[in-house]
Coordinates of C-alpha atoms in Angstrom, one line a residue:
Chain A
X1 CA 22.3 13.9 -2.7
X2 CA 24.6 11.3 -4.2
X3 CA 25.2 10.9 -7.9
X4 CA 23.7 7.5 -8.1
X5 CA 20.4 8.9 -7.0
X6 CA 20.2 11.2 -10.0
X7 CA 19.2 8.8 -12.7
X8 CA 16.0 7.6 -11.0
X9 CA 15.3 11.2 -10.0
X10 CA 15.4 12.2 -13.6
X11 CA 13.2 9.3 -14.6
X12 CA 10.7 10.4 -12.0
X13 CA 10.8 14.0 -13.2
X14 CA 10.2 12.9 -16.8
X15 CA 7.1 10.9 -15.8
X16 CA 3.8 12.7 -16.1
X17 CA 2.5 14.7 -13.2
X18 CA 0.2 12.0 -12.0
X19 CA 2.8 9.4 -11.5
X20 CA 1.8 6.1 -10.0
X21 CA 1.6 6.7 -6.2
X22 CA 3.8 4.0 -4.8
X23 CA 6.5 4.5 -7.5
X24 CA 7.0 8.0 -6.4
X25 CA 7.1 7.3 -2.8
X26 CA 9.9 4.7 -3.3
X27 CA 12.1 7.1 -5.3
X28 CA 12.5 9.6 -2.5
X29 CA 15.8 9.4 -0.7
X30 CA 15.5 8.5 3.0
X31 CA 16.1 12.0 4.3
X32 CA 13.3 13.4 2.1
X33 CA 11.0 10.7 3.1
X34 CA 11.6 11.6 6.7
X35 CA 10.8 15.2 5.9
X36 CA 7.6 14.3 4.2
X37 CA 6.6 12.1 7.1
X38 CA 7.3 14.9 9.6
X39 CA 5.5 17.5 7.6
X40 CA 2.4 15.5 7.6
X41 CA 2.4 13.8 11.0
X42 CA 3.0 16.8 13.2
X43 CA -0.1 18.7 12.0
X44 CA -2.0 15.4 11.8
X45 CA -1.3 14.6 15.4
X46 CA -2.5 18.0 16.5
X47 CA -5.8 17.4 14.7
X48 CA -6.2 13.9 15.9
X49 CA -5.4 14.8 19.5
X50 CA -7.5 17.9 19.7
X51 CA -10.4 17.1 17.4
X52 CA -10.8 13.5 16.6
X53 CA -9.9 12.0 19.9
X54 CA -12.2 14.3 21.9
X55 CA -15.0 13.5 19.4
X56 CA -14.5 9.9 20.1
X57 CA -14.3 10.4 23.9
X58 CA -17.5 12.5 23.8
X59 CA -19.2 9.4 22.4
X60 CA -17.7 7.2 25.1
X61 CA -18.5 9.6 27.9
X62 CA -22.1 10.0 26.7
X63 CA -22.8 6.5 28.0
X64 CA -21.7 7.3 31.6
X65 CA -22.5 9.4 34.6
X66 CA -19.7 11.5 35.8
X67 CA -19.5 14.8 37.7
X68 CA -15.9 15.2 36.6
X69 CA -14.5 15.6 40.1
X70 CA -13.2 12.1 40.8
X71 CA -10.9 10.2 38.5
X72 CA -12.0 8.3 35.4
X73 CA -12.6 5.3 37.5
X74 CA -15.6 7.1 39.2
X75 CA -17.6 7.0 35.9
X76 CA -20.7 5.0 36.3
X77 CA -21.7 3.4 33.0
X78 CA -25.4 3.8 32.4
X79 CA -25.9 2.9 28.7
X80 CA -28.4 5.1 26.9
X81 CA -29.8 6.5 30.2
X82 CA -28.4 10.0 29.4
X83 CA -30.1 10.1 26.0
X84 CA -33.4 8.9 27.5
X85 CA -33.2 11.6 30.2
X86 CA -32.4 14.3 27.7
X87 CA -35.5 13.4 25.7
X88 CA -37.8 12.9 28.6
X89 CA -36.9 14.9 31.8
X90 CA -34.6 17.7 30.6
X91 CA -36.8 20.7 30.2
X92 CA -34.6 22.9 28.0
X93 CA -33.9 20.2 25.4
X94 CA -37.0 20.4 23.2
X95 CA -37.1 24.2 23.3
X96 CA -33.4 24.1 22.3
X97 CA -34.2 21.8 19.3
X98 CA -37.0 24.1 18.4
X99 CA -34.9 27.2 18.6
X100 CA -32.1 25.7 16.6
X101 CA -34.7 24.8 13.9
X102 CA -36.2 28.3 14.0
X103 CA -32.7 29.6 13.7
X104 CA -32.1 27.5 10.6
X105 CA -35.4 28.4 9.0
X106 CA -34.9 32.1 9.7
X107 CA -31.4 32.2 8.4
X108 CA -32.5 30.5 5.2
X109 CA -35.6 32.6 4.5
X110 CA -34.2 36.0 5.2
X111 CA -30.4 36.7 5.3
X112 CA -29.4 33.8 3.0
X113 CA -31.9 34.7 0.3
X114 CA -31.2 38.4 0.7
X115 CA -27.4 37.7 0.5
X116 CA -27.9 35.7 -2.7
X117 CA -30.1 38.4 -4.2
X118 CA -27.6 41.1 -3.3
X119 CA -24.8 39.0 -4.8
X120 CA -26.7 38.7 -8.1
X121 CA -27.4 42.4 -8.2
X122 CA -23.9 43.5 -7.2
X123 CA -22.3 41.2 -9.7
X124 CA -23.5 43.6 -12.4
X125 CA -21.9 46.7 -13.7
X126 CA -23.3 49.2 -11.2
X127 CA -22.0 52.4 -10.0
X128 CA -20.5 52.1 -6.5
X129 CA -20.9 48.3 -6.4
X130 CA -17.7 48.0 -4.4
X131 CA -18.9 50.5 -1.8
X132 CA -22.2 48.7 -1.3
X133 CA -20.3 45.4 -1.0
X134 CA -18.1 46.8 1.6
X135 CA -21.1 48.1 3.6
X136 CA -22.7 44.6 3.5
X137 CA -19.7 42.6 4.5
X138 CA -18.2 44.9 7.1
X139 CA -20.2 43.1 9.9
X140 CA -18.7 39.8 8.7
X141 CA -15.3 40.7 10.3
X142 CA -16.9 41.4 13.7
X143 CA -17.4 38.6 16.2
X144 CA -21.0 37.5 17.0
X145 CA -20.3 38.3 20.7
X146 CA -19.4 41.8 19.8
X147 CA -22.5 42.0 17.6
X148 CA -24.6 41.1 20.6
X149 CA -23.2 44.1 22.4
X150 CA -23.6 46.5 19.5
X151 CA -27.3 45.5 19.1
X152 CA -27.9 46.2 22.8
X153 CA -27.8 49.8 21.8
X154 CA -31.1 49.1 19.9
X155 CA -32.6 46.6 22.3
X156 CA -32.0 48.0 25.7
X157 CA -35.3 48.6 27.5
X158 CA -34.4 52.0 28.9
X159 CA -31.7 53.2 26.6
X160 CA -32.3 51.4 23.4
X161 CA -33.1 53.2 20.1
X162 CA -36.1 51.1 19.3
X163 CA -38.0 51.9 22.5
X164 CA -36.9 55.5 22.2
X165 CA -38.3 55.9 18.7
X166 CA -41.6 54.0 19.3
X167 CA -42.1 55.1 22.9
X168 CA -42.4 51.4 23.9
X169 CA -41.0 49.6 27.0
X170 CA -40.1 46.3 25.5
X171 CA -37.1 44.4 26.9
X172 CA -36.0 42.9 23.6
X173 CA -33.1 40.8 25.0
X174 CA -34.9 39.9 28.3
X175 CA -38.4 38.9 27.3
X176 CA -38.4 35.1 26.6
X177 CA -41.2 35.4 24.0
X178 CA -39.3 37.7 21.7
X179 CA -35.6 37.6 22.6
X180 CA -34.9 34.8 20.1
X181 CA -36.2 37.0 17.3
X182 CA -34.2 40.0 18.5
X183 CA -31.0 37.9 18.5
X184 CA -31.9 36.5 15.1
X185 CA -32.1 40.0 13.6
X186 CA -28.6 40.7 14.9
X187 CA -27.3 37.5 13.5
X188 CA -28.9 38.3 10.1
X189 CA -27.0 41.5 10.0
X190 CA -23.8 39.5 9.8
X191 CA -25.0 36.5 7.9
X192 CA -26.3 38.4 4.9
X193 CA -22.8 39.8 4.1
X194 CA -21.2 36.4 4.6
X195 CA -23.5 34.6 2.1
X196 CA -23.3 37.5 -0.3
X197 CA -19.5 37.2 -0.4
X198 CA -19.6 33.5 -0.9
X199 CA -22.1 33.8 -3.7
X200 CA -20.3 36.7 -5.4
X201 CA -17.2 34.5 -5.5
X202 CA -19.2 31.7 -7.1
X203 CA -20.8 34.0 -9.6
X204 CA -17.4 35.3 -10.7
X205 CA -16.6 31.8 -11.9
X206 CA -19.7 31.4 -14.1
X207 CA -18.8 31.3 -17.7
X208 CA -19.7 34.6 -19.4
X209 CA -20.5 33.0 -22.7
X210 CA -23.4 31.2 -21.0
X211 CA -25.0 34.5 -20.2
X212 CA -24.3 35.9 -23.7
X213 CA -25.9 32.8 -25.3
X214 CA -29.0 33.3 -23.2
X215 CA -29.1 37.0 -24.1
X216 CA -28.8 36.1 -27.8
X217 CA -31.7 33.7 -27.4
X218 CA -33.7 36.6 -26.0
X219 CA -34.2 35.2 -22.4
X220 CA -35.0 37.8 -19.7
X221 CA -32.6 38.4 -16.9
X222 CA -34.7 36.6 -14.3
X223 CA -35.2 33.7 -16.7
X224 CA -31.5 33.6 -17.4
X225 CA -30.7 33.4 -13.7
X226 CA -33.1 30.6 -12.9
X227 CA -32.6 28.5 -16.0
X228 CA -28.9 29.1 -16.8
X229 CA -26.9 30.5 -13.9
X230 CA -28.6 28.9 -10.9
X231 CA -28.1 25.3 -12.2
X232 CA -24.5 26.0 -13.0
X233 CA -24.0 27.3 -9.4
X234 CA -25.1 23.9 -8.0
X235 CA -21.9 23.3 -6.0
X236 CA -22.0 26.8 -4.5
X237 CA -25.7 26.4 -3.7
X238 CA -24.9 23.2 -1.9
X239 CA -22.1 24.8 0.1
X240 CA -24.4 27.6 1.1
X241 CA -27.0 25.1 2.4
X242 CA -24.3 23.2 4.4
X243 CA -22.9 26.4 5.8
X244 CA -26.3 27.6 6.9
X245 CA -27.2 24.3 8.6
X246 CA -23.9 24.0 10.4
X247 CA -23.9 27.6 11.5
X248 CA -27.4 27.2 12.9
X249 CA -26.3 24.1 14.8
X250 CA -23.2 25.7 16.2
X251 CA -24.8 29.0 17.2
X252 CA -23.6 30.0 20.6
X253 CA -21.9 33.3 21.0
X254 CA -24.8 35.6 20.8
X255 CA -27.1 33.8 23.1
X256 CA -24.3 33.3 25.6
X257 CA -23.5 37.0 25.8
X258 CA -27.2 37.9 26.2
X259 CA -28.1 35.5 29.0
X260 CA -26.0 32.4 28.8
X261 CA -28.6 30.6 26.7
X262 CA -31.4 30.7 29.2
X263 CA -34.8 32.2 29.5
X264 CA -36.0 31.9 25.9
X265 CA -32.6 31.5 24.3
X266 CA -31.9 27.8 24.8
X267 CA -29.7 26.3 22.0
X268 CA -28.1 22.9 22.0
X269 CA -24.6 24.5 21.8
X270 CA -25.3 26.5 24.9
X271 CA -26.8 23.5 26.8
X272 CA -23.5 21.6 26.3
X273 CA -21.5 24.5 27.8
X274 CA -23.9 24.9 30.7
X275 CA -23.3 21.3 31.7
X276 CA -19.6 21.8 31.8
X277 CA -18.9 25.3 33.0
X278 CA -22.2 25.9 34.7
X279 CA -23.1 25.3 38.3
X280 CA -23.7 21.6 37.8
X281 CA -21.0 19.7 36.0
X282 CA -22.5 16.6 34.3
X283 CA -20.0 15.4 31.9
X284 CA -21.9 12.3 30.7
X285 CA -25.1 14.2 30.2
X286 CA -23.4 17.1 28.4
X287 CA -21.5 14.6 26.2
X288 CA -24.8 13.0 25.1
X289 CA -26.0 16.4 24.0
X290 CA -22.7 16.9 22.2
X291 CA -23.1 13.6 20.4
X292 CA -26.5 14.6 19.2
X293 CA -24.9 17.7 17.7
X294 CA -22.2 15.6 16.2
X295 CA -24.7 13.2 14.6
X296 CA -26.7 16.0 13.0
X297 CA -23.6 17.8 11.7
X298 CA -22.0 14.6 10.4
X299 CA -24.8 14.2 7.8
X300 CA -23.9 17.6 6.4
X301 CA -20.2 17.2 6.7
X302 CA -20.5 14.1 4.5
X303 CA -22.5 16.0 1.9
X304 CA -19.9 18.8 2.0
X305 CA -16.9 16.4 1.7
X306 CA -18.5 14.5 -1.2
X307 CA -19.1 17.8 -3.0
X308 CA -15.4 18.8 -2.4
X309 CA -14.0 15.5 -3.5
X310 CA -16.0 15.3 -6.6
X311 CA -14.6 18.7 -7.6
X312 CA -11.1 17.4 -6.5
X313 CA -11.3 14.5 -8.9
X314 CA -12.6 16.6 -11.7
X315 CA -9.7 19.0 -11.2
Chain B
X1 CA -15.3 34.3 12.7
X2 CA -15.5 33.2 16.2
X3 CA -16.4 29.6 16.5
X4 CA -18.9 30.1 13.7
X5 CA -16.7 31.3 10.9
X6 CA -14.4 28.4 10.2
X7 CA -17.0 26.9 8.0
X8 CA -15.5 26.4 4.6
X9 CA -16.5 28.4 1.7
X10 CA -14.7 26.2 -0.7
X11 CA -14.4 23.6 -3.3
X12 CA -11.7 23.9 -5.8
X13 CA -10.4 27.2 -6.9
X14 CA -10.1 27.3 -10.6
X15 CA -6.8 28.7 -12.0
X16 CA -8.3 32.0 -13.0
X17 CA -9.4 32.7 -9.4
X18 CA -6.0 31.9 -8.1
X19 CA -4.7 34.4 -10.6
X20 CA -7.3 36.8 -9.3
X21 CA -5.4 36.9 -6.0
X22 CA -2.3 38.1 -7.8
X23 CA -3.6 40.6 -10.3
X24 CA -6.7 42.7 -10.1
X25 CA -9.6 40.7 -11.4
X26 CA -10.5 41.3 -15.0
X27 CA -13.9 39.8 -15.6
X28 CA -17.0 40.1 -17.6
X29 CA -19.6 41.5 -15.3
X30 CA -23.1 40.1 -15.2
X31 CA -24.3 42.5 -17.8
X32 CA -25.7 46.0 -17.7
X33 CA -29.3 46.5 -16.5
X34 CA -32.0 48.3 -18.4
X35 CA -32.3 51.9 -17.3
X36 CA -35.5 52.4 -15.3
X37 CA -35.2 49.1 -13.5
X38 CA -31.5 49.8 -12.8
X39 CA -32.4 53.0 -11.0
X40 CA -35.0 51.4 -8.8
X41 CA -32.6 48.6 -7.9
X42 CA -29.8 51.0 -7.2
X43 CA -31.9 53.0 -4.9
X44 CA -33.0 49.9 -3.0
X45 CA -29.5 48.6 -2.7
X46 CA -28.1 52.0 -1.6
X47 CA -30.8 52.2 1.1
X48 CA -30.1 48.7 2.3
X49 CA -26.4 49.5 2.5
X50 CA -27.1 52.5 4.6
X51 CA -29.2 50.4 6.9
X52 CA -26.4 48.0 7.2
X53 CA -23.9 50.6 8.2
X54 CA -26.3 52.2 10.7
X55 CA -25.6 49.9 13.7
X56 CA -21.9 50.7 13.6
X57 CA -22.5 54.4 13.0
X58 CA -25.0 54.5 15.9
X59 CA -22.5 52.8 18.2
X60 CA -19.8 55.2 17.1
X61 CA -21.9 58.3 17.6
X62 CA -23.2 57.3 21.0
X63 CA -19.8 56.2 22.2
X64 CA -18.9 59.9 22.2
X65 CA -21.9 61.1 24.2
X66 CA -22.3 61.7 27.9
X67 CA -24.6 59.2 29.6
X68 CA -26.3 61.9 31.7
X69 CA -27.0 64.0 28.6
X70 CA -28.6 61.1 26.7
X71 CA -30.6 60.1 29.8
X72 CA -32.0 63.6 30.2
X73 CA -32.6 64.3 26.5
X74 CA -33.1 60.9 25.0
X75 CA -31.0 59.3 22.4
X76 CA -32.6 61.1 19.6
X77 CA -31.2 64.4 20.8
X78 CA -28.0 66.1 19.7
X79 CA -25.1 67.1 22.0
X80 CA -23.3 66.0 25.1
X81 CA -20.1 65.2 23.3
X82 CA -17.3 63.7 25.3
X83 CA -14.3 61.4 25.2
X84 CA -14.8 60.2 28.7
X85 CA -16.5 56.9 27.7
X86 CA -13.4 55.7 26.0
X87 CA -11.2 56.5 29.0
X88 CA -13.7 55.0 31.3
X89 CA -14.3 51.8 29.1
X90 CA -10.5 51.4 28.7
X91 CA -9.8 51.4 32.4
X92 CA -13.0 49.7 33.6
X93 CA -12.8 47.0 31.0
X94 CA -9.1 46.7 31.6
X95 CA -8.7 46.6 27.8
X96 CA -4.9 47.2 27.8
X97 CA -4.5 43.8 29.5
X98 CA -7.1 42.0 27.4
X99 CA -5.8 43.5 24.1
X100 CA -2.4 42.1 25.1
X101 CA -3.9 38.7 25.8
X102 CA -5.6 38.7 22.4
X103 CA -2.3 39.6 20.7
X104 CA -0.5 36.8 22.6
X105 CA -3.1 34.3 21.4
X106 CA -3.8 35.5 17.9
X107 CA -0.3 36.0 16.6
X108 CA 1.2 32.6 17.5
X109 CA -2.0 30.8 16.5
X110 CA -2.1 32.4 13.1
X111 CA 1.6 31.7 12.4
X112 CA 1.4 28.2 13.7
X113 CA -1.7 27.5 11.6
X114 CA -0.1 28.8 8.4
X115 CA 3.1 27.0 9.0
X116 CA 1.6 23.6 9.8
X117 CA -1.1 23.8 7.1
X118 CA 1.4 24.9 4.4
X119 CA 3.5 21.8 5.1
X120 CA 0.5 19.4 4.8
X121 CA -0.7 21.3 1.8
X122 CA 2.7 21.0 0.1
X123 CA 2.8 17.3 0.6
X124 CA -0.8 16.9 -0.7
X125 CA -0.1 19.1 -3.8
X126 CA 3.4 17.9 -4.6
X127 CA 3.0 14.2 -4.3
X128 CA 0.2 11.9 -5.1
X129 CA 0.1 9.4 -2.4
X130 CA -2.8 7.0 -1.9
X131 CA -3.7 8.6 1.4
X132 CA -4.1 12.1 0.0
X133 CA -7.8 12.3 -0.1
X134 CA -8.3 10.6 3.3
X135 CA -5.9 13.0 4.8
X136 CA -7.7 16.0 3.3
X137 CA -10.9 14.6 4.6
X138 CA -9.5 14.2 8.1
X139 CA -8.5 17.9 8.2
X140 CA -11.5 19.3 6.5
X141 CA -14.1 17.4 8.5
X142 CA -12.4 18.5 11.7
X143 CA -12.9 22.0 10.7
X144 CA -16.6 21.5 10.3
X145 CA -17.4 19.7 13.6
X146 CA -19.2 21.8 16.1
X147 CA -16.6 22.8 18.7
X148 CA -19.2 22.3 21.5
X149 CA -19.2 18.6 20.6
X150 CA -15.6 18.3 21.7
X151 CA -15.8 20.6 24.7
X152 CA -15.9 18.1 27.5
X153 CA -12.9 15.9 26.6
X154 CA -10.8 18.9 25.6
X155 CA -11.7 20.7 28.8
X156 CA -10.8 17.7 30.9
X157 CA -7.6 16.9 28.9
X158 CA -6.3 20.4 29.3
X159 CA -7.0 20.2 33.0
X160 CA -4.9 17.1 33.3
X161 CA -1.9 18.4 31.3
X162 CA 0.5 20.0 33.7
X163 CA 2.6 22.9 32.5
X164 CA 5.6 24.4 34.3
X165 CA 4.7 27.7 36.0
X166 CA 6.9 29.7 33.8
X167 CA 4.6 28.7 30.9
X168 CA 1.3 28.9 32.7
X169 CA 0.7 30.3 36.2
X170 CA -2.3 28.0 36.6
X171 CA 0.1 25.1 36.3
X172 CA -2.1 23.4 33.7
X173 CA -3.2 23.9 30.1
X174 CA -6.5 25.1 31.4
X175 CA -6.5 28.8 31.9
X176 CA -3.4 29.2 29.7
X177 CA -2.9 30.9 26.4
X178 CA -1.3 27.6 25.2
X179 CA -4.7 26.0 25.3
X180 CA -6.3 28.6 23.0
X181 CA -3.3 28.7 20.6
X182 CA -3.4 24.9 20.1
X183 CA -7.2 24.6 19.9
X184 CA -7.5 27.4 17.4
X185 CA -4.7 26.0 15.4
X186 CA -6.1 22.5 15.3
X187 CA -9.5 23.8 14.2
X188 CA -8.2 26.1 11.5
X189 CA -5.7 23.7 9.9
X190 CA -8.4 22.1 7.7
X191 CA -9.5 25.3 6.0
X192 CA -5.9 26.6 5.4
X193 CA -4.6 23.2 4.2
X194 CA -7.4 23.0 1.7
X195 CA -7.0 26.5 0.3
X196 CA -3.2 26.2 0.2
X197 CA -3.0 22.8 -1.4
X198 CA -5.4 23.9 -4.1
X199 CA -3.3 27.0 -4.7
X200 CA -0.1 25.0 -4.8
X201 CA -1.5 22.6 -7.3
X202 CA -1.7 25.4 -9.8
X203 CA 2.1 26.0 -9.7
X204 CA 3.8 24.6 -12.8
X205 CA 5.2 21.2 -12.2
X206 CA 8.4 22.0 -14.2
X207 CA 9.8 24.1 -11.3
X208 CA 10.0 21.0 -9.2
X209 CA 11.6 19.0 -12.0
X210 CA 14.4 21.5 -12.3
X211 CA 14.7 21.7 -8.5
X212 CA 15.1 18.0 -8.3
X213 CA 17.8 18.1 -11.0
X214 CA 19.6 20.7 -8.9
X215 CA 19.4 18.2 -6.0
X216 CA 17.1 20.3 -3.9
X217 CA 15.8 18.4 -0.9
X218 CA 12.0 18.2 -0.2
X219 CA 12.4 20.7 2.6
X220 CA 14.1 23.2 0.3
X221 CA 11.5 22.7 -2.4
X222 CA 8.9 23.5 0.3
X223 CA 10.6 26.4 2.1
X224 CA 12.6 28.2 -0.6
X225 CA 10.6 27.3 -3.7
X226 CA 7.0 26.9 -2.9
X227 CA 6.5 29.3 0.1
X228 CA 7.6 32.4 -1.8
X229 CA 5.3 31.5 -4.7
X230 CA 2.2 31.1 -2.5
X231 CA 2.6 34.4 -0.7
X232 CA -0.6 35.9 -2.0
X233 CA -2.6 32.9 -0.7
X234 CA -0.7 33.1 2.6
X235 CA -1.5 36.8 2.9
X236 CA -5.2 36.2 2.2
X237 CA -5.4 33.4 4.7
X238 CA -3.4 35.4 7.4
X239 CA -5.9 38.2 7.1
X240 CA -8.9 35.8 7.5
X241 CA -7.2 33.9 10.4
X242 CA -6.4 37.1 12.3
X243 CA -10.0 38.1 12.3
X244 CA -11.3 34.7 13.0
X245 CA -9.0 33.9 15.9
X246 CA -9.2 37.4 17.3
X247 CA -13.0 37.0 17.3
X248 CA -13.1 33.5 18.7
X249 CA -15.4 33.4 21.6
X250 CA -16.5 29.9 22.5
X251 CA -13.1 28.3 23.4
X252 CA -12.0 31.5 25.1
X253 CA -15.1 31.5 27.3
X254 CA -15.0 27.9 28.4
X255 CA -11.2 27.2 28.6
X256 CA -10.2 30.5 30.3
X257 CA -11.9 31.0 33.6
X258 CA -9.5 33.5 35.2
X259 CA -10.8 36.9 34.3
X260 CA -7.4 38.5 33.7
X261 CA -6.5 35.9 31.1
X262 CA -9.5 36.5 28.8
X263 CA -9.0 37.8 25.3
X264 CA -10.7 41.1 24.5
X265 CA -13.8 39.7 22.8
X266 CA -14.8 37.7 25.9
X267 CA -13.8 40.5 28.3
X268 CA -16.4 43.0 27.0
X269 CA -18.8 41.6 29.7
X270 CA -16.8 43.6 32.3
X271 CA -18.6 46.6 31.1
X272 CA -22.0 45.3 32.0
X273 CA -23.2 45.9 35.5
X274 CA -25.6 43.4 37.0
X275 CA -28.5 45.7 37.3
X276 CA -27.6 48.6 35.2
X277 CA -25.9 49.0 31.9
X278 CA -24.5 52.2 30.6
X279 CA -25.2 51.9 26.9
X280 CA -22.8 54.7 25.9
X281 CA -20.0 52.9 27.8
X282 CA -20.9 49.6 26.1
X283 CA -20.8 51.5 22.7
X284 CA -17.3 52.8 23.5
X285 CA -16.1 49.3 24.5
X286 CA -17.6 47.8 21.4
X287 CA -15.8 50.3 19.2
X288 CA -12.5 49.6 21.0
X289 CA -12.9 45.8 20.5
X290 CA -14.0 46.3 16.8
X291 CA -11.3 48.7 16.0
X292 CA -8.4 46.3 15.5
X293 CA -10.3 44.0 13.1
X294 CA -11.8 47.0 11.2
X295 CA -8.3 48.4 10.8
X296 CA -7.1 45.1 9.5
X297 CA -10.1 44.8 7.3
X298 CA -9.7 48.2 5.6
X299 CA -5.9 47.9 5.3
X300 CA -6.1 44.5 3.8
X301 CA -9.5 44.5 2.2
X302 CA -8.2 43.0 -1.0
X303 CA -6.6 40.1 0.8
X304 CA -9.6 39.6 3.0
X305 CA -12.0 39.3 0.0
X306 CA -9.6 37.1 -2.0
X307 CA -9.2 34.9 1.1
X308 CA -12.9 34.2 1.2
X309 CA -13.2 33.9 -2.6
X310 CA -10.0 31.9 -3.1
X311 CA -11.7 28.7 -2.2
X312 CA -14.8 29.2 -4.2
X313 CA -15.8 27.2 -7.1
X314 CA -16.3 27.8 -10.7
X315 CA -19.5 25.8 -10.7

């Protein structure tokens, strides 16, 4: 760096941390400016190319019919035909929507609430709290596909523990009336620990003086939680909601290892995959399903980002 | 966590939580419980924790039992101990090869993710450009989109991209490790960028002022000044990323169609026969697949937990 550069550099350094944006940009020497540009554009290109461009292309493809074998010129544009077909003559669609909603409701009612409850309990001074925490979040490091296999040891019709203990002959993974619930129990095993961990982290940040003040006022523990702690936890509560919704929408691994998302385990995520890697490749149709997923998730992504950015500005 | 995990747990980490990652957390706990109620709660939590450990223990125990013995005496019996399931699972599942595949995907993907995201994070934290918030939004939202929604274009794009045969014996991105490395990296960039930039913002601004006075280039400020200081955050993220990318199932399933290229999570299916499944063999296979992440988890438990809590909010 030349000597002439140093005066403005010092001036910039003396300026407060939040210097006016353009001013700072101009003061960087050319080589540093190039460094900054490269540091940002290489990762940015990767994300644009592998996430945002495909997202856009999914939308475009959803308006066409394409078996994927011919070139792009063989696409026949059909407008909203795919969406109409999905809603009217595609048998697995409505069951899939229903299953995704059941998935969401179940995750909220059982593992999410249990995870929050456990976090609140384990946040206290309690002997062995760390050990209990470890037990609950150990499944979090395992993949859902693996969890599907581990739970087979309980669910197998001839060799599973459940049938062995109760002397029943139920095919938990195979029976389309109950396999969704069997899979949900396995999911819950992992989800509880995940939520517990997130909530514990949030509780750590709660100002202790709030709790002390409540105790001085003579509020009961339950009252303190609902009237003092819970409102302060608003950002975390919101994140938990968004996580549960998005996880329920994305659900795929478990149903895919059980029966590729068929016969009682239809989920939107699995339907998309079936249309691409299954016997019939229908790119346009699969894309329309993908766009439906994207539309639903975009609502919650927006909520999430707003939440994050509000914090960002406050910080 | 497979395709499910990359959901963000985060808003802004307050300074004290960033410090938590460096020093053991000193915090005021949520208060001591009254005696009798405390005992009841402890017993319930302890029982639940045992129930949570049970599936893994059950898999472990039965992975060491002979199939014939458990068939003859039922699973509630005791005896029939053997190591044969592990030998059998290892050779039938071809786990040596698949473990190597997982390693060849996970290690480069984690390193690339950390490197690229730390560069973006550095620019976001060090400079206040007008595009900062937009950029963060682009990365974060990409992390939350359902991967299924991007499947068709990504699948098709990878099929079209030719690779020389020394890089991929399929001659294209499809069925190559490159595809999984890049896709996983693109998806994980958002989370890592977010956590790292928040962490970097807590570094004192003065160090950059003196670095500028010494004439350090932007690259040196990043590589020699910032990176050593954010090592705790990098360690935490590396632990998380290893488990998530190792466990990733969706992309591996759809982008790799050649059986011998599959990572180990997706290869477990080799152990399931079409009409008959040896549960003890599946148990042994599950333990083999779970072992690497469990080892990572126990060895780096502190990093793992701080990784998930690093991004959490104070509320």
